[in-house]
Short mmCIF file of C-alpha atoms in Angstrom, two decimals:
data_model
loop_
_atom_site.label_atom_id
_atom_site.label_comp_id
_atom_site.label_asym_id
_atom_site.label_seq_id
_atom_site.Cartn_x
_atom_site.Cartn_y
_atom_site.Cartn_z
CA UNK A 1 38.30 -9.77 -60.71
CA UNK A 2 39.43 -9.99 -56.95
CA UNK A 3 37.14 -7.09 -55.99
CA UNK A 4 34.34 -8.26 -57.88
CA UNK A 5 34.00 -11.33 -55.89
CA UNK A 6 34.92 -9.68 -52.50
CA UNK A 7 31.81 -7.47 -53.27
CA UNK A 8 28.95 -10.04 -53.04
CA UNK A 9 30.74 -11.60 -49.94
CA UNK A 10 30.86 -8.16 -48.06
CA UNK A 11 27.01 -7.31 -49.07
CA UNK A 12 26.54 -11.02 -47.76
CA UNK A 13 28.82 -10.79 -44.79
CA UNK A 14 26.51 -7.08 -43.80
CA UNK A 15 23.14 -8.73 -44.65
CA UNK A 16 23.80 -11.43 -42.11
CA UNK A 17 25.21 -8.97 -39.64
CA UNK A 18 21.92 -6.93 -39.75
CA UNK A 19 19.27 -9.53 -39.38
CA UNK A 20 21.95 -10.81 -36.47
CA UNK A 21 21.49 -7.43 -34.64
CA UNK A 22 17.62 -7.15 -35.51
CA UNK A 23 17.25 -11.02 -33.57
CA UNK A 24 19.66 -9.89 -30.79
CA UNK A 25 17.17 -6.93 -30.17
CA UNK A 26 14.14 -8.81 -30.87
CA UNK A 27 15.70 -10.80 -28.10
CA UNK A 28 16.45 -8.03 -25.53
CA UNK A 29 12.74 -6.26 -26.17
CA UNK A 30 11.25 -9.73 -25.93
CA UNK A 31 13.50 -10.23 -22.25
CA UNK A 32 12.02 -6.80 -20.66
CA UNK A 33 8.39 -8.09 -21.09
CA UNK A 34 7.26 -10.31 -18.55
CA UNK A 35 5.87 -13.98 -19.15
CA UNK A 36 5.44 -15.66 -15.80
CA UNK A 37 4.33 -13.03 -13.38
CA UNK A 38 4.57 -13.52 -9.42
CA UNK A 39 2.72 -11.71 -7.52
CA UNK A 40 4.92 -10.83 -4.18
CA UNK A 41 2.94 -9.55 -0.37
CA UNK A 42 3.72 -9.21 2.79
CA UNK A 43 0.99 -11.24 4.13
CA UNK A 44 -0.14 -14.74 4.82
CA UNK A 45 -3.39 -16.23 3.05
CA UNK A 46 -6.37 -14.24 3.75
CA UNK A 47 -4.11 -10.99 5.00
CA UNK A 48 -4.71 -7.66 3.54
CA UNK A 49 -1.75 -7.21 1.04
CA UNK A 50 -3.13 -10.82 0.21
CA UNK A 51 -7.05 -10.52 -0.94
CA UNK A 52 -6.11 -7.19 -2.83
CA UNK A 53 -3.13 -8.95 -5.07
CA UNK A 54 -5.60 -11.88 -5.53
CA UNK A 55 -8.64 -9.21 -6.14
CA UNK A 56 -6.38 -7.42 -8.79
CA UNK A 57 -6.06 -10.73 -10.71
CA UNK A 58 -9.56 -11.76 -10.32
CA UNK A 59 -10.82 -7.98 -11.64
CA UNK A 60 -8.36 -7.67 -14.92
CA UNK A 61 -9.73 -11.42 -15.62
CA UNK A 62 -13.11 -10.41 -15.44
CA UNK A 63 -12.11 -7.39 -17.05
CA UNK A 64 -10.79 -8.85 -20.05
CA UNK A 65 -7.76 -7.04 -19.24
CA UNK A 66 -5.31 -9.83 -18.31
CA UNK A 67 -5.43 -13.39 -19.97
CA UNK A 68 -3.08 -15.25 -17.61
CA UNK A 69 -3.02 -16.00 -13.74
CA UNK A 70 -0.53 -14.51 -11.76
CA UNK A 71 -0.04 -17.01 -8.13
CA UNK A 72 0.50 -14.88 -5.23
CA UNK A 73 3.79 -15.40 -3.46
CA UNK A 74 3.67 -14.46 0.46
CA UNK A 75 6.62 -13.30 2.19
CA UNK A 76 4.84 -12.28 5.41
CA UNK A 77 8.06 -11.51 7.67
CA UNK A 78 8.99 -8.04 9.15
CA UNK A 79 6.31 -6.22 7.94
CA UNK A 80 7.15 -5.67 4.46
CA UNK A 81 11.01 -5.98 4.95
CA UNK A 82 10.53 -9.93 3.52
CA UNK A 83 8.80 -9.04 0.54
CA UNK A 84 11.24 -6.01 0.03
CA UNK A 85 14.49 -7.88 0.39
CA UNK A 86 12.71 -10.95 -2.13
CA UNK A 87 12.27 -7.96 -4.75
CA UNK A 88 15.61 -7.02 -4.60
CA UNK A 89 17.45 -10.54 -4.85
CA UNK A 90 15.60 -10.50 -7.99
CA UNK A 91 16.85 -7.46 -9.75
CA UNK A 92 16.54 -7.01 -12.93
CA UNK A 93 13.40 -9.93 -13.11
CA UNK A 94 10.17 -8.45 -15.08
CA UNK A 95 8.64 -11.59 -13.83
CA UNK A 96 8.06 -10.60 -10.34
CA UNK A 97 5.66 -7.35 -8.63
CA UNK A 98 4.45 -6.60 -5.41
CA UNK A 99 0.74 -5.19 -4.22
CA UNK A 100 3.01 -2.86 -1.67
CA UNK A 101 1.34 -0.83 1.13
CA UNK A 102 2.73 2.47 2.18
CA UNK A 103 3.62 0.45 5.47
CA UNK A 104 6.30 -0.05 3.70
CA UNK A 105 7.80 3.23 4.25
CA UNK A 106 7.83 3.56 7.45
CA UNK A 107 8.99 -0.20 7.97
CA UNK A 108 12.21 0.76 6.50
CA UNK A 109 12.89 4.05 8.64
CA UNK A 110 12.11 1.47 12.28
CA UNK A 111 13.63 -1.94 11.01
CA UNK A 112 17.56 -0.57 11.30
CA UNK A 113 20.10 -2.70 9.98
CA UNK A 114 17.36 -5.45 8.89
CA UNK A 115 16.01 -2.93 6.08
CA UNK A 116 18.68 -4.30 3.67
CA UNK A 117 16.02 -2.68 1.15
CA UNK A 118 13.56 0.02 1.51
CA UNK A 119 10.86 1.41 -0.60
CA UNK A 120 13.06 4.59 -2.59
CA UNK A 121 15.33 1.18 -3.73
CA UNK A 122 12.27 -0.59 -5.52
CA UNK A 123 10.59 0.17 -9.26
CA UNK A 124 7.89 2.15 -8.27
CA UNK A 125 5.11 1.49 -10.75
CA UNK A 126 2.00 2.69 -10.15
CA UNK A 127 -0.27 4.06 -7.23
CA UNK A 128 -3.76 2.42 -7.09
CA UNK A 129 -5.83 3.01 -4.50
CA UNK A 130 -6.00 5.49 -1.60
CA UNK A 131 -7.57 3.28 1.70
CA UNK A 132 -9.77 5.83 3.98
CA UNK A 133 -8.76 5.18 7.57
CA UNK A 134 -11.65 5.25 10.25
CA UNK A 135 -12.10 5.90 13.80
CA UNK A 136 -13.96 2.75 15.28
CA UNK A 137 -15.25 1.97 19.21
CA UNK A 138 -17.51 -0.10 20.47
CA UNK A 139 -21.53 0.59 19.90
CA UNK A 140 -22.00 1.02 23.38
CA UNK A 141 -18.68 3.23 24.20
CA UNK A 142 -19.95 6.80 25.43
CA UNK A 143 -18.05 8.05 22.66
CA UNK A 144 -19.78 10.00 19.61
CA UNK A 145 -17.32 11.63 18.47
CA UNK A 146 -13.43 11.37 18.15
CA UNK A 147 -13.15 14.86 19.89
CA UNK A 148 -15.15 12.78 22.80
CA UNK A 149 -12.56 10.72 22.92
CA UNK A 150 -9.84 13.20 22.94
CA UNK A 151 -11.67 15.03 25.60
CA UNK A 152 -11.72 11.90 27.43
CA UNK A 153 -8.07 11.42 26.90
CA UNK A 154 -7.00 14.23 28.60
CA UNK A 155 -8.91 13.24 31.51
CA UNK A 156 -7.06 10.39 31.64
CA UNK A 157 -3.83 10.57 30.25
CA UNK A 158 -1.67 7.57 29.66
CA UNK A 159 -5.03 5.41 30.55
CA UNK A 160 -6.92 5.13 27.49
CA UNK A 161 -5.93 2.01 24.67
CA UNK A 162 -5.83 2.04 21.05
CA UNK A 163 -5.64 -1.30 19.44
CA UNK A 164 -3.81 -1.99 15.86
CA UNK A 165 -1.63 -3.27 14.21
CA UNK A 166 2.39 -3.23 14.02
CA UNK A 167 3.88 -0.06 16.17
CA UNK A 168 5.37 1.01 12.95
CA UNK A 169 1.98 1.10 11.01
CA UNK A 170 0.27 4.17 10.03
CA UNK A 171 -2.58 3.81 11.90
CA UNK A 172 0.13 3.99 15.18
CA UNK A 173 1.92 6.80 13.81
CA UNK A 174 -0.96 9.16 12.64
CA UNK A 175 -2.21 8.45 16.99
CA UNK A 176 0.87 9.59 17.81
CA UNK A 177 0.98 12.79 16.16
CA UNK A 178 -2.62 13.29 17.12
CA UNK A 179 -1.87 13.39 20.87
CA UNK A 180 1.54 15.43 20.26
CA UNK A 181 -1.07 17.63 18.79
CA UNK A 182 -3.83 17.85 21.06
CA UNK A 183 -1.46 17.02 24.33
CA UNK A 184 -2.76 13.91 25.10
CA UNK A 185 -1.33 10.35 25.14
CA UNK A 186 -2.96 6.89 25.22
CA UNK A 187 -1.76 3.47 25.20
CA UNK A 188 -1.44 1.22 21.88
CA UNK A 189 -2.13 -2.65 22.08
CA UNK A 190 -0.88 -4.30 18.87
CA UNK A 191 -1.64 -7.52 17.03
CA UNK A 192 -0.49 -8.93 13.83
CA UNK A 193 -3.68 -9.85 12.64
CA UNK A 194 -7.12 -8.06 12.00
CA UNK A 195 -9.38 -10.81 14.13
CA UNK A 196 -7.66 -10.19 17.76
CA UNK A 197 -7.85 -6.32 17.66
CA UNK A 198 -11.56 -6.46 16.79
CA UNK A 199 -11.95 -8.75 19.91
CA UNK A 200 -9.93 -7.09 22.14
CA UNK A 201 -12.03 -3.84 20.91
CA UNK A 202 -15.12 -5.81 21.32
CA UNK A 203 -14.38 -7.18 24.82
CA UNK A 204 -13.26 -3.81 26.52
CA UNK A 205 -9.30 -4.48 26.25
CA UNK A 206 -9.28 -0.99 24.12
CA UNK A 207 -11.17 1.61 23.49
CA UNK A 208 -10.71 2.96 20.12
CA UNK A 209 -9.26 1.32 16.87
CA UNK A 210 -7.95 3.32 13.25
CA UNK A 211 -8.73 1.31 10.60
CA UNK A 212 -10.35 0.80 7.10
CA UNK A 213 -13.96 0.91 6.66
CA UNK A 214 -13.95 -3.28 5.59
CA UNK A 215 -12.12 -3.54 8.44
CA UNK A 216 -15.00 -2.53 10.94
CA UNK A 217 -18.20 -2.72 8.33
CA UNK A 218 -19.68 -6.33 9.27
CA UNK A 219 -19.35 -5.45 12.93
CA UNK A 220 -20.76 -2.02 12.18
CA UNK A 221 -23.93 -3.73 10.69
CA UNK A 222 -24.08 -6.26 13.36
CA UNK A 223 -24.60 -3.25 16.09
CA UNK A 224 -21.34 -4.43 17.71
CA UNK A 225 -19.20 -1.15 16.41
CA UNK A 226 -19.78 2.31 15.63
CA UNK A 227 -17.77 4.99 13.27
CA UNK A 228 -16.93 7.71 15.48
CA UNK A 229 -14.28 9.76 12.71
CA UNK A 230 -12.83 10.35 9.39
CA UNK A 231 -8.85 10.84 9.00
CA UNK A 232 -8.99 12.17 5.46
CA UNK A 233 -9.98 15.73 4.07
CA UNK A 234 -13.53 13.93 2.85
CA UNK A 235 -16.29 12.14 4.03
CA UNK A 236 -16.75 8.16 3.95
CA UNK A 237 -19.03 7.71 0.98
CA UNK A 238 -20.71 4.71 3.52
CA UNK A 239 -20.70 6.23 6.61
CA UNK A 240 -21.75 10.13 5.44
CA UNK A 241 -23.18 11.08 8.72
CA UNK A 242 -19.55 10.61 10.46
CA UNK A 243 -17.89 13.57 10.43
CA UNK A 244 -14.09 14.30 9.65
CA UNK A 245 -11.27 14.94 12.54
CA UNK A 246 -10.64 17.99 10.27
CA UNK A 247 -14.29 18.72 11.20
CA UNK A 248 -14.19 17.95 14.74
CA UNK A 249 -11.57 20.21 15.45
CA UNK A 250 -8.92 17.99 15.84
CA UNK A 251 -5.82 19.06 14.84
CA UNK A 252 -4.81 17.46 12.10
CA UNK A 253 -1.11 18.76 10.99
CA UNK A 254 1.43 16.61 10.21
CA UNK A 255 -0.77 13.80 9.68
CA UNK A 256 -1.02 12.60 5.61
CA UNK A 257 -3.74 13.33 4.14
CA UNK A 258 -3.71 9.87 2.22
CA UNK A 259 -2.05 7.94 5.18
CA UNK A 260 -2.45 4.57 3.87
CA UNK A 261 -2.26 3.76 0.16
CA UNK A 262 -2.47 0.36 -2.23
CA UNK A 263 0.37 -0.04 -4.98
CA UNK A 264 2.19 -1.77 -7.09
CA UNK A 265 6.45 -2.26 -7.22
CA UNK A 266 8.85 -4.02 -8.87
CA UNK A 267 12.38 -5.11 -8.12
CA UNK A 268 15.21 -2.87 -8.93
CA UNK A 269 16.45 -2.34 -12.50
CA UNK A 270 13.32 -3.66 -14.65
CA UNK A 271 13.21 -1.96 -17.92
CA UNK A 272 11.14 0.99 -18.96
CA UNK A 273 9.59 -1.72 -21.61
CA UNK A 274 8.66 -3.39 -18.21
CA UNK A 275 7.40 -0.60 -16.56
CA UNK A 276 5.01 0.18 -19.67
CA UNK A 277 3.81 -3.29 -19.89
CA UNK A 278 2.72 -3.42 -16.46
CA UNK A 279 1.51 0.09 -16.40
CA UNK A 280 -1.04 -0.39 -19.62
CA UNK A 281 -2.48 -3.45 -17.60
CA UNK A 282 -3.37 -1.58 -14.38
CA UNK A 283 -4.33 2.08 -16.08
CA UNK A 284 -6.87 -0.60 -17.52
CA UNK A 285 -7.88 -2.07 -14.66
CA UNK A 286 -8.84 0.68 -12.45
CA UNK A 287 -11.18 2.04 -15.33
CA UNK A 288 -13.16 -1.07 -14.97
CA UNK A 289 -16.68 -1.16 -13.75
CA UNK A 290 -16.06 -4.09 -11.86
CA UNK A 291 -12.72 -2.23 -10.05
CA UNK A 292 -14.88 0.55 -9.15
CA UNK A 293 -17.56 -1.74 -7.52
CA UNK A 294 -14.55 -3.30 -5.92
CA UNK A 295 -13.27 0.40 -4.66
CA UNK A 296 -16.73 1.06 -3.02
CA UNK A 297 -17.42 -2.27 -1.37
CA UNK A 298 -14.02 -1.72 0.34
CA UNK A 299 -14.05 2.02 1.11
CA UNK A 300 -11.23 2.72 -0.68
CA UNK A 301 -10.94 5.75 -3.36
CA UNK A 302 -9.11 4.85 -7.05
CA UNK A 303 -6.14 7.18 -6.97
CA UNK A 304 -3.83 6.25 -10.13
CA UNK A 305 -0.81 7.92 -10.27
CA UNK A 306 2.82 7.11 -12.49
CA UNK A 307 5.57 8.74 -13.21
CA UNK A 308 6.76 12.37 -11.88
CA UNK A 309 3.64 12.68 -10.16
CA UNK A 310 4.12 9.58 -8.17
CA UNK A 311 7.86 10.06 -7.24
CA UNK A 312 6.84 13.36 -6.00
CA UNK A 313 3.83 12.12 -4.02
CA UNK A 314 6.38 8.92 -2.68
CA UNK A 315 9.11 11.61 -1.74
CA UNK A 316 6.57 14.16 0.17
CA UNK A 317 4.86 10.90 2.29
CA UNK A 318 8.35 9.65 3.10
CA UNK A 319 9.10 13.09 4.61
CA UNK A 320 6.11 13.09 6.32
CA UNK A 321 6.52 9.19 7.55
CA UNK A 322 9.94 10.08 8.54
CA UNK A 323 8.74 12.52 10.66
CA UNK A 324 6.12 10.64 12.12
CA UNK A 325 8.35 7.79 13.13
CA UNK A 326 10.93 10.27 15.38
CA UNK A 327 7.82 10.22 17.34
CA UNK A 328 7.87 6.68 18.00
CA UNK A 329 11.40 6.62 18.46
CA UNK A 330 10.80 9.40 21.25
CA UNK A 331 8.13 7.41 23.17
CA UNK A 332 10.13 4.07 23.10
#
């Protein structure tokens, strides 16, 4: 009689225990996928890190790809090492990605003790876009050629001025293993912003500038700049007439092929279920027409790559940026 009625109460008791454990996990599945996106950068309003986060949202709405709006959050300080150390006092938060630049690599090799987080400690989660970097002087420089200004460079060495960005960014970093290449050397003016390098290009402060093609194109169609080079394997699909360094015989080794690159990261210890999520959005996105139309008003080239083939294409750029920024550390 006793086990009779402990029967019904055990089935009971193991009943309630499953659908317990089938919530609990409903619960944890439900946790990994995000619900209030942020969308972290390392710029102010109207920066570059900036338009493209804003561009990504505005494209998967149009797209029909993403039904919610995802604010942009700027954390513009140190070149990357802001946004970086945000991500990673968030651990763990599906909520939260950044539109990451491979500046971010090399930020975390020069910024010493500040890098309390670098790159190799983020989520990784996709590769988006590959951004062509261009050789720009002034329409009236003498000048046709980047080999011209090479040649000139080792006329006058030490005398010439690039003007760019941050010392630690790419387009720095790719000059400097061009003259340890070629034996030349020429100054580098930096500003934090995009609209005081064009004018210091513009009013004969520099001579030359590395850049990407939206950076230079409405001063290229004004007749104020010309396109005088191509640091990438290929061609600029708007400038086709410019020829490559590769082309100009200008030595070219140790210099990335795909020097400056668009992504997307996430803090530390998201979930794979988080990592999906995020991943079907954007493999959506960049099959869009309207991303591609995006891709070619901006120069850049859709290069999607996840998984494996991004942590190996993440681990052979940091070699190369490491490498890259012993030169700087040499000249300073």
């Amino acid at each position: 009689m006793k086990s009779k009625t402990l029967r019904p109460l055990a089935l009971m008791s193991s009943i309630a225990f499953l659908a317990f454990s089938l919530v609990a996990c409903d619960k944890q599945e439900n946790a990994a996928i995000p619900n209030n996106v942020q969308m972290v950068v390392d710029t102010g309003p109207g920066g570059g890190s900036d338009l493209f986060a804003r561009e990504i949202v505005k494209i998967a709405q149009q797209a029909h790809v993403l039904d919610q709006n995802w604010p942009v959050l700027s954390k513009p300080q140190g070149g990357g090492l802001a946004a970086m150390n945000f991500l990673n006092e968030h651990a763990n938060d599906p909520n939260y990605i950044s539109a990451f630049t491979s500046k971010w690599v090399s930020t975390g090799f020069t910024a010493g003790n500040k890098a309390a987080t670098t790159v190799d400690k983020l989520t990784v989660i996709a590769m988006l876009a590959d951004e062509q970097q261009l050789v720009a002087v002034p329409a009236k420089s003498p000048y046709n050629t980047f080999a011209d200004f090479i040649a000139d460079a080792k006329k006058h060495p030490g005398q010439l001025v690039q003007v760019g960005g941050a010392y630690q960014s790419v387009d720095n970093l790719a000059a400097l293993q061009i003259q340890k290449n070629t034996g030349t050397s020429w100054k580098y003016l930096s500003f934090a912003d995009g609209g005081p390098r064009i004018t210091a290009l513009l009013r004969g402060d520099a001579q030359m500038m590395i850049g990407a093609q939206n950076d230079f194109s409405e001063q290229v169609a004004a007749g104020q700049l010309k396109i005088i080079g191509v640091l990438s394997s290929d061609r600029n699909k708007k400038f086709p007439n410019v020829s490559t360094l590769i082309e100009q015989g200008v030595p070219m080794n140790g210099v990335p092929d795909e020097l400056q690159f668009r992504g997307i990261a996430a803090p530390p210890g998201v979930k794979p279920e988080t990592i999906a999520w995020y991943q079907n959005i954007f493999s959506k996105l960049v099959k869009s027409p309207e991303w591609e139309k995006y891709m070619a008003e901006e120069g850049d080239r859709t290069q999607y790559v996840t998984g494996d083939a991004l942590k190996q294409k993440m681990s052979s750029y940091t070699t190369d940026i490491k490498q890259l920024v012993t030169l700087l550390k040499e000249k300073n």
